[in-house]
Amino acid sequence: MNKTMILLLTVAGVLLSGCTNKEPIKIGFIGGLTDRNSDNGQAGLNGVTLAVEQFNRQGGLNGQMVELLAKDDAQSPEKAQQSSHELVAAKAEAVIGPFTSGMAKVIVPVTGQAGVFQISPTITSMDFYGKDDNLFRINRTTRDYAEDYAKTLLSQGLQRTAVAYDTRNLNFTTSWLKEFRTAEQAAGHTLAAEIPYASSDETDFAEVVRLMLASKPDSLVFISGALDVARLAQQARKQAPKLPIAAAEWAATEQLIELGGEVVEGLLIMQNYDRDDQSQRYRDFAEAFYKRFQRQPGYSTVAAYDAATVVLSSLKNRQRGETLKQAALRSGPFQGLQQTIVFDANGDTRRKAFMTTIQNGRYVRLKD
């Protein structure tokens, strides 16, 4: 072998080595993975994990792989702040999450000050709407959801609703309650009761429901996570078995039916995706998800996968000198699993949602 050939092979080896040993691009994830409502966070993490694995199998970003850094916020302000600082210190290019508005109130200032692009799959509080910051949102707002709930309940002749709300996610629950109250008042009705409680293992859910029923309501609404809704529904069925019940979209997970069983039959609840979608795109995703995690995807899974799609597409489309936020604004619309994602200048988007009820152990979409 002559010297020229040896030199060419050496150079090729160095170039190949450089291509295969690039530092990975770090993407952060933050959500509740160990708290009482960890079903949302864990389902979301699974969705992001699948998206990143598929992206890497397809070659990543010109051969550069993505490394996912998952952090728990534990629905604790202290833990959320610690985890968000860790993601900033790790130089994450973007952060996907959090999954509750209460944690967003703590996390977004940290990532925002560091200039990190953040996209939440599920937060809805009006506190994060219409702001020119580094936060993008995949979900609707509490105003959109609450107005739809009020419209549905009123269409069923229910005019005296008692509400219970979890103060552990206060930013979301009070925003939702405010918008629901406003929608009811606009129709000429007032809420029968507004009962706050702090979710814990020691919460007396029988007493919460007793306080709701003391106002003589014609329906009950729970602004709570899936675990609490299952327990509240159990008490509602004991104390007022015929009274209609509903729960805010926060609880619309697989765990709600698993935990609630018969007591959540007939419960009214909204979904931000179509569980019965038969499109090839969604069926391929659902099949891949089940193969990877041995379970069906839920609403936070779908929204988190969509959020990851936005981040990964923006990384691919980013031009020299551009921030990831600028790339995301320029790169849309994005094709989500079921819906086209179009962001406005503030990173807000509209999303279709579907009112459902639980029948025979599954979510069934109500007719429009």
Tab-separated table of N, CA and C in Angstrom, residues 249-341:
chain	number	residue	atom	x	y	z
A	249	GLU	N	-60.116	18.272	33.076
A	249	GLU	CA	-59.309	17.463	32.151
A	249	GLU	C	-58.003	16.963	32.751
A	250	TRP	N	-57.536	17.579	33.826
A	250	TRP	CA	-56.313	17.144	34.505
A	250	TRP	C	-56.377	15.654	34.855
A	251	ALA	N	-57.559	15.156	35.170
A	251	ALA	CA	-57.707	13.779	35.651
A	251	ALA	C	-57.890	12.757	34.534
A	252	ALA	N	-57.906	13.188	33.271
A	252	ALA	CA	-58.295	12.304	32.155
A	252	ALA	C	-57.180	11.353	31.746
A	253	THR	N	-56.714	10.543	32.687
A	253	THR	CA	-55.635	9.594	32.420
A	253	THR	C	-56.156	8.163	32.495
A	254	GLU	N	-55.314	7.208	32.123
A	254	GLU	CA	-55.682	5.797	32.216
A	254	GLU	C	-55.868	5.401	33.675
A	255	GLN	N	-55.118	6.039	34.567
A	255	GLN	CA	-55.172	5.692	35.983
A	255	GLN	C	-56.550	5.980	36.588
A	256	LEU	N	-57.255	6.974	36.064
A	256	LEU	CA	-58.565	7.309	36.610
A	256	LEU	C	-59.509	6.117	36.531
A	257	ILE	N	-59.552	5.452	35.388
A	257	ILE	CA	-60.438	4.297	35.225
A	257	ILE	C	-59.912	3.102	36.011
A	258	GLU	N	-58.595	2.917	36.025
A	258	GLU	CA	-58.003	1.801	36.763
A	258	GLU	C	-58.322	1.903	38.253
A	259	LEU	N	-58.235	3.114	38.802
A	259	LEU	CA	-58.472	3.315	40.231
A	259	LEU	C	-59.947	3.454	40.567
A	260	GLY	N	-60.686	4.103	39.680
A	260	GLY	CA	-62.079	4.422	39.990
A	260	GLY	C	-63.043	3.277	39.782
A	261	GLY	N	-62.806	2.473	38.747
A	261	GLY	CA	-63.711	1.368	38.482
A	261	GLY	C	-65.144	1.831	38.297
A	262	GLU	N	-66.062	1.169	38.982
A	262	GLU	CA	-67.485	1.452	38.815
A	262	GLU	C	-67.885	2.852	39.285
A	263	VAL	N	-67.177	3.397	40.258
A	263	VAL	CA	-67.613	4.684	40.812
A	263	VAL	C	-67.413	5.846	39.849
A	264	VAL	N	-66.569	5.682	38.825
A	264	VAL	CA	-66.390	6.768	37.852
A	264	VAL	C	-67.224	6.547	36.588
A	265	GLU	N	-68.023	5.483	36.561
A	265	GLU	CA	-68.925	5.283	35.428
A	265	GLU	C	-69.880	6.472	35.322
A	266	GLY	N	-70.015	7.016	34.115
A	266	GLY	CA	-70.899	8.153	33.900
A	266	GLY	C	-70.254	9.500	34.130
A	267	LEU	N	-69.013	9.515	34.649
A	267	LEU	CA	-68.335	10.787	34.904
A	267	LEU	C	-68.048	11.517	33.594
A	268	LEU	N	-68.290	12.811	33.593
A	268	LEU	CA	-68.049	13.658	32.423
A	268	LEU	C	-66.637	14.230	32.496
A	269	ILE	N	-65.874	14.118	31.405
A	269	ILE	CA	-64.498	14.617	31.416
A	269	ILE	C	-64.023	14.883	29.988
A	270	MET	N	-63.162	15.886	29.844
A	270	MET	CA	-62.727	16.301	28.520
A	270	MET	C	-61.340	15.750	28.188
A	271	GLN	N	-61.130	15.462	26.903
A	271	GLN	CA	-59.862	14.955	26.400
A	271	GLN	C	-59.332	15.915	25.340
A	272	ASN	N	-58.004	16.098	25.309
A	272	ASN	CA	-57.433	16.965	24.268
A	272	ASN	C	-56.866	16.167	23.095
A	273	TYR	N	-57.325	14.915	22.962
A	273	TYR	CA	-56.978	14.116	21.792
A	273	TYR	C	-58.070	13.074	21.578
A	274	ASP	N	-58.090	12.485	20.398
A	274	ASP	CA	-59.115	11.528	20.025
A	274	ASP	C	-58.601	10.113	20.261
A	275	ARG	N	-59.099	9.470	21.280
A	275	ARG	CA	-58.663	8.121	21.625
A	275	ARG	C	-59.021	7.095	20.553
A	276	ASP	N	-60.024	7.400	19.741
A	276	ASP	CA	-60.493	6.444	18.735
A	276	ASP	C	-59.971	6.754	17.329
A	277	ASP	N	-58.946	7.578	17.252
A	277	ASP	CA	-58.373	7.953	15.959
A	277	ASP	C	-57.882	6.713	15.211
A	278	GLN	N	-58.363	6.545	13.983
A	278	GLN	CA	-57.971	5.399	13.167
A	278	GLN	C	-57.028	5.786	12.027
A	279	SER	N	-56.498	7.009	12.066
A	279	SER	CA	-55.562	7.414	11.022
A	279	SER	C	-54.303	6.555	11.094
A	280	GLN	N	-53.649	6.347	9.958
A	280	GLN	CA	-52.459	5.508	9.925
A	280	GLN	C	-51.354	6.085	10.794
A	281	ARG	N	-51.233	7.405	10.789
A	281	ARG	CA	-50.186	8.063	11.572
A	281	ARG	C	-50.333	7.740	13.061
A	282	TYR	N	-51.554	7.884	13.556
A	282	TYR	CA	-51.771	7.638	14.982
A	282	TYR	C	-51.674	6.152	15.304
A	283	ARG	N	-52.191	5.307	14.430
A	283	ARG	CA	-52.127	3.863	14.685
A	283	ARG	C	-50.679	3.380	14.728
A	284	ASP	N	-49.830	3.907	13.860
A	284	ASP	CA	-48.407	3.538	13.873
A	284	ASP	C	-47.755	3.956	15.187
A	285	PHE	N	-48.108	5.165	15.639
A	285	PHE	CA	-47.565	5.641	16.913
A	285	PHE	C	-48.034	4.769	18.070
A	286	ALA	N	-49.339	4.511	18.133
A	286	ALA	CA	-49.897	3.733	19.236
A	286	ALA	C	-49.293	2.333	19.278
A	287	GLU	N	-49.075	1.748	18.115
A	287	GLU	CA	-48.472	0.411	18.043
A	287	GLU	C	-47.029	0.446	18.542
A	288	ALA	N	-46.273	1.466	18.106
A	288	ALA	CA	-44.878	1.593	18.546
A	288	ALA	C	-44.805	1.858	20.046
A	289	PHE	N	-45.732	2.660	20.540
A	289	PHE	CA	-45.743	2.974	21.968
A	289	PHE	C	-46.051	1.730	22.787
A	290	TYR	N	-47.051	0.970	22.352
A	290	TYR	CA	-47.408	-0.243	23.098
A	290	TYR	C	-46.265	-1.259	23.070
A	291	LYS	N	-45.618	-1.379	21.940
A	291	LYS	CA	-44.499	-2.313	21.823
A	291	LYS	C	-43.366	-1.915	22.773
A	292	ARG	N	-43.160	-0.619	22.939
A	292	ARG	CA	-42.062	-0.133	23.784
A	292	ARG	C	-42.406	-0.165	25.274
A	293	PHE	N	-43.656	0.144	25.634
A	293	PHE	CA	-43.998	0.323	27.055
A	293	PHE	C	-45.100	-0.618	27.553
A	294	GLN	N	-45.663	-1.447	26.685
A	294	GLN	CA	-46.700	-2.412	27.056
A	294	GLN	C	-47.924	-1.750	27.700
A	295	ARG	N	-48.290	-0.592	27.202
A	295	ARG	CA	-49.502	0.074	27.650
A	295	ARG	C	-49.970	1.039	26.567
A	296	GLN	N	-51.225	1.441	26.666
A	296	GLN	CA	-51.779	2.354	25.685
A	296	GLN	C	-51.377	3.791	26.021
A	297	PRO	N	-51.207	4.660	25.030
A	297	PRO	CA	-50.875	6.059	25.303
A	297	PRO	C	-52.064	6.806	25.878
A	298	GLY	N	-51.789	7.797	26.722
A	298	GLY	CA	-52.821	8.670	27.274
A	298	GLY	C	-52.659	10.082	26.750
A	299	TYR	N	-53.454	11.009	27.283
A	299	TYR	CA	-53.433	12.365	26.730
A	299	TYR	C	-52.100	13.063	26.941
A	300	SER	N	-51.461	12.860	28.108
A	300	SER	CA	-50.171	13.521	28.319
A	300	SER	C	-49.083	12.886	27.464
A	301	THR	N	-49.239	11.594	27.124
A	301	THR	CA	-48.301	10.929	26.218
A	301	THR	C	-48.342	11.565	24.840
A	302	VAL	N	-49.557	11.734	24.316
A	302	VAL	CA	-49.725	12.302	22.979
A	302	VAL	C	-49.215	13.740	22.942
A	303	ALA	N	-49.579	14.527	23.948
A	303	ALA	CA	-49.143	15.929	23.983
A	303	ALA	C	-47.624	16.029	24.145
A	304	ALA	N	-47.039	15.139	24.940
A	304	ALA	CA	-45.588	15.169	25.144
A	304	ALA	C	-44.847	14.741	23.880
A	305	TYR	N	-45.374	13.759	23.180
A	305	TYR	CA	-44.773	13.348	21.902
A	305	TYR	C	-44.825	14.508	20.912
A	306	ASP	N	-45.965	15.215	20.878
A	306	ASP	CA	-46.077	16.391	20.009
A	306	ASP	C	-45.073	17.471	20.400
A	307	ALA	N	-44.903	17.683	21.704
A	307	ALA	CA	-43.941	18.681	22.179
A	307	ALA	C	-42.523	18.302	21.751
A	308	ALA	N	-42.203	17.017	21.867
A	308	ALA	CA	-40.881	16.551	21.437
A	308	ALA	C	-40.709	16.724	19.930
A	309	THR	N	-41.771	16.512	19.175
A	309	THR	CA	-41.714	16.719	17.726
A	309	THR	C	-41.348	18.154	17.396
A	310	VAL	N	-41.932	19.101	18.125
A	310	VAL	CA	-41.624	20.518	17.905
A	310	VAL	C	-40.151	20.795	18.191
A	311	VAL	N	-39.662	20.286	19.315
A	311	VAL	CA	-38.265	20.528	19.699
A	311	VAL	C	-37.305	19.901	18.687
A	312	LEU	N	-37.525	18.650	18.333
A	312	LEU	CA	-36.605	17.943	17.440
A	312	LEU	C	-36.644	18.506	16.016
A	313	SER	N	-37.829	18.887	15.559
A	313	SER	CA	-37.935	19.505	14.230
A	313	SER	C	-37.241	20.859	14.202
A	314	SER	N	-37.400	21.611	15.282
A	314	SER	CA	-36.765	22.934	15.354
A	314	SER	C	-35.255	22.822	15.403
A	315	LEU	N	-34.747	21.800	16.086
A	315	LEU	CA	-33.302	21.556	16.100
A	315	LEU	C	-32.787	21.299	14.689
A	316	LYS	N	-33.520	20.521	13.930
A	316	LYS	CA	-33.103	20.203	12.556
A	316	LYS	C	-33.147	21.421	11.659
A	317	ASN	N	-34.118	22.298	11.912
A	317	ASN	CA	-34.319	23.451	11.029
A	317	ASN	C	-33.563	24.701	11.475
A	318	ARG	N	-32.949	24.657	12.646
A	318	ARG	CA	-32.289	25.859	13.176
A	318	ARG	C	-31.137	26.284	12.280
A	319	GLN	N	-31.102	27.564	12.002
A	319	GLN	CA	-30.041	28.141	11.186
A	319	GLN	C	-28.956	28.737	12.070
A	320	ARG	N	-27.809	28.971	11.480
A	320	ARG	CA	-26.682	29.524	12.223
A	320	ARG	C	-27.083	30.861	12.852
A	321	GLY	N	-26.796	31.012	14.121
A	321	GLY	CA	-27.077	32.263	14.827
A	321	GLY	C	-28.490	32.371	15.363
A	322	GLU	N	-29.324	31.360	15.117
A	322	GLU	CA	-30.710	31.387	15.563
A	322	GLU	C	-30.855	30.729	16.940
A	323	THR	N	-31.752	31.273	17.771
A	323	THR	CA	-32.116	30.577	18.998
A	323	THR	C	-33.113	29.482	18.637
A	324	LEU	N	-33.297	28.534	19.542
A	324	LEU	CA	-34.252	27.462	19.283
A	324	LEU	C	-35.678	28.021	19.241
A	325	LYS	N	-35.953	29.024	20.047
A	325	LYS	CA	-37.274	29.672	20.000
A	325	LYS	C	-37.521	30.277	18.619
A	326	GLN	N	-36.542	30.986	18.093
A	326	GLN	CA	-36.681	31.587	16.764
A	326	GLN	C	-36.889	30.512	15.703
A	327	ALA	N	-36.156	29.410	15.842
A	327	ALA	CA	-36.304	28.321	14.887
A	327	ALA	C	-37.698	27.712	14.972
A	328	ALA	N	-38.225	27.577	16.183
A	328	ALA	CA	-39.560	27.008	16.362
A	328	ALA	C	-40.630	27.909	15.755
A	329	LEU	N	-40.488	29.214	15.941
A	329	LEU	CA	-41.459	30.149	15.372
A	329	LEU	C	-41.411	30.140	13.844
A	330	ARG	N	-40.221	29.965	13.300
A	330	ARG	CA	-40.060	29.994	11.845
A	330	ARG	C	-40.423	28.653	11.199
A	331	SER	N	-40.285	27.569	11.932
A	331	SER	CA	-40.390	26.239	11.333
A	331	SER	C	-41.818	25.713	11.209
A	332	GLY	N	-42.744	26.281	11.947
A	332	GLY	CA	-44.114	25.756	11.923
A	332	GLY	C	-44.819	26.048	10.619
A	333	PRO	N	-46.050	25.511	10.445
A	333	PRO	CA	-46.757	24.613	11.361
A	333	PRO	C	-46.071	23.241	11.466
A	334	PHE	N	-46.320	22.579	12.605
A	334	PHE	CA	-45.762	21.252	12.850
A	334	PHE	C	-46.888	20.221	12.759
A	335	GLN	N	-46.574	19.070	12.213
A	335	GLN	CA	-47.569	18.005	12.124
A	335	GLN	C	-47.534	17.172	13.392
A	336	GLY	N	-48.531	17.343	14.250
A	336	GLY	CA	-48.644	16.518	15.440
A	336	GLY	C	-49.219	15.162	15.102
A	337	LEU	N	-49.396	14.339	16.114
A	337	LEU	CA	-49.925	12.997	15.882
A	337	LEU	C	-51.338	13.036	15.324
A	338	GLN	N	-52.141	14.003	15.803
A	338	GLN	CA	-53.529	14.091	15.364
A	338	GLN	C	-53.911	15.466	14.834
A	339	GLN	N	-53.169	16.483	15.236
A	339	GLN	CA	-53.539	17.845	14.897
A	339	GLN	C	-52.326	18.616	14.405
A	340	THR	N	-52.576	19.574	13.533
A	340	THR	CA	-51.516	20.480	13.115
A	340	THR	C	-51.282	21.498	14.232
A	341	ILE	N	-50.027	21.717	14.564
A	341	ILE	CA	-49.668	22.614	15.665
A	341	ILE	C	-49.186	23.936	15.084
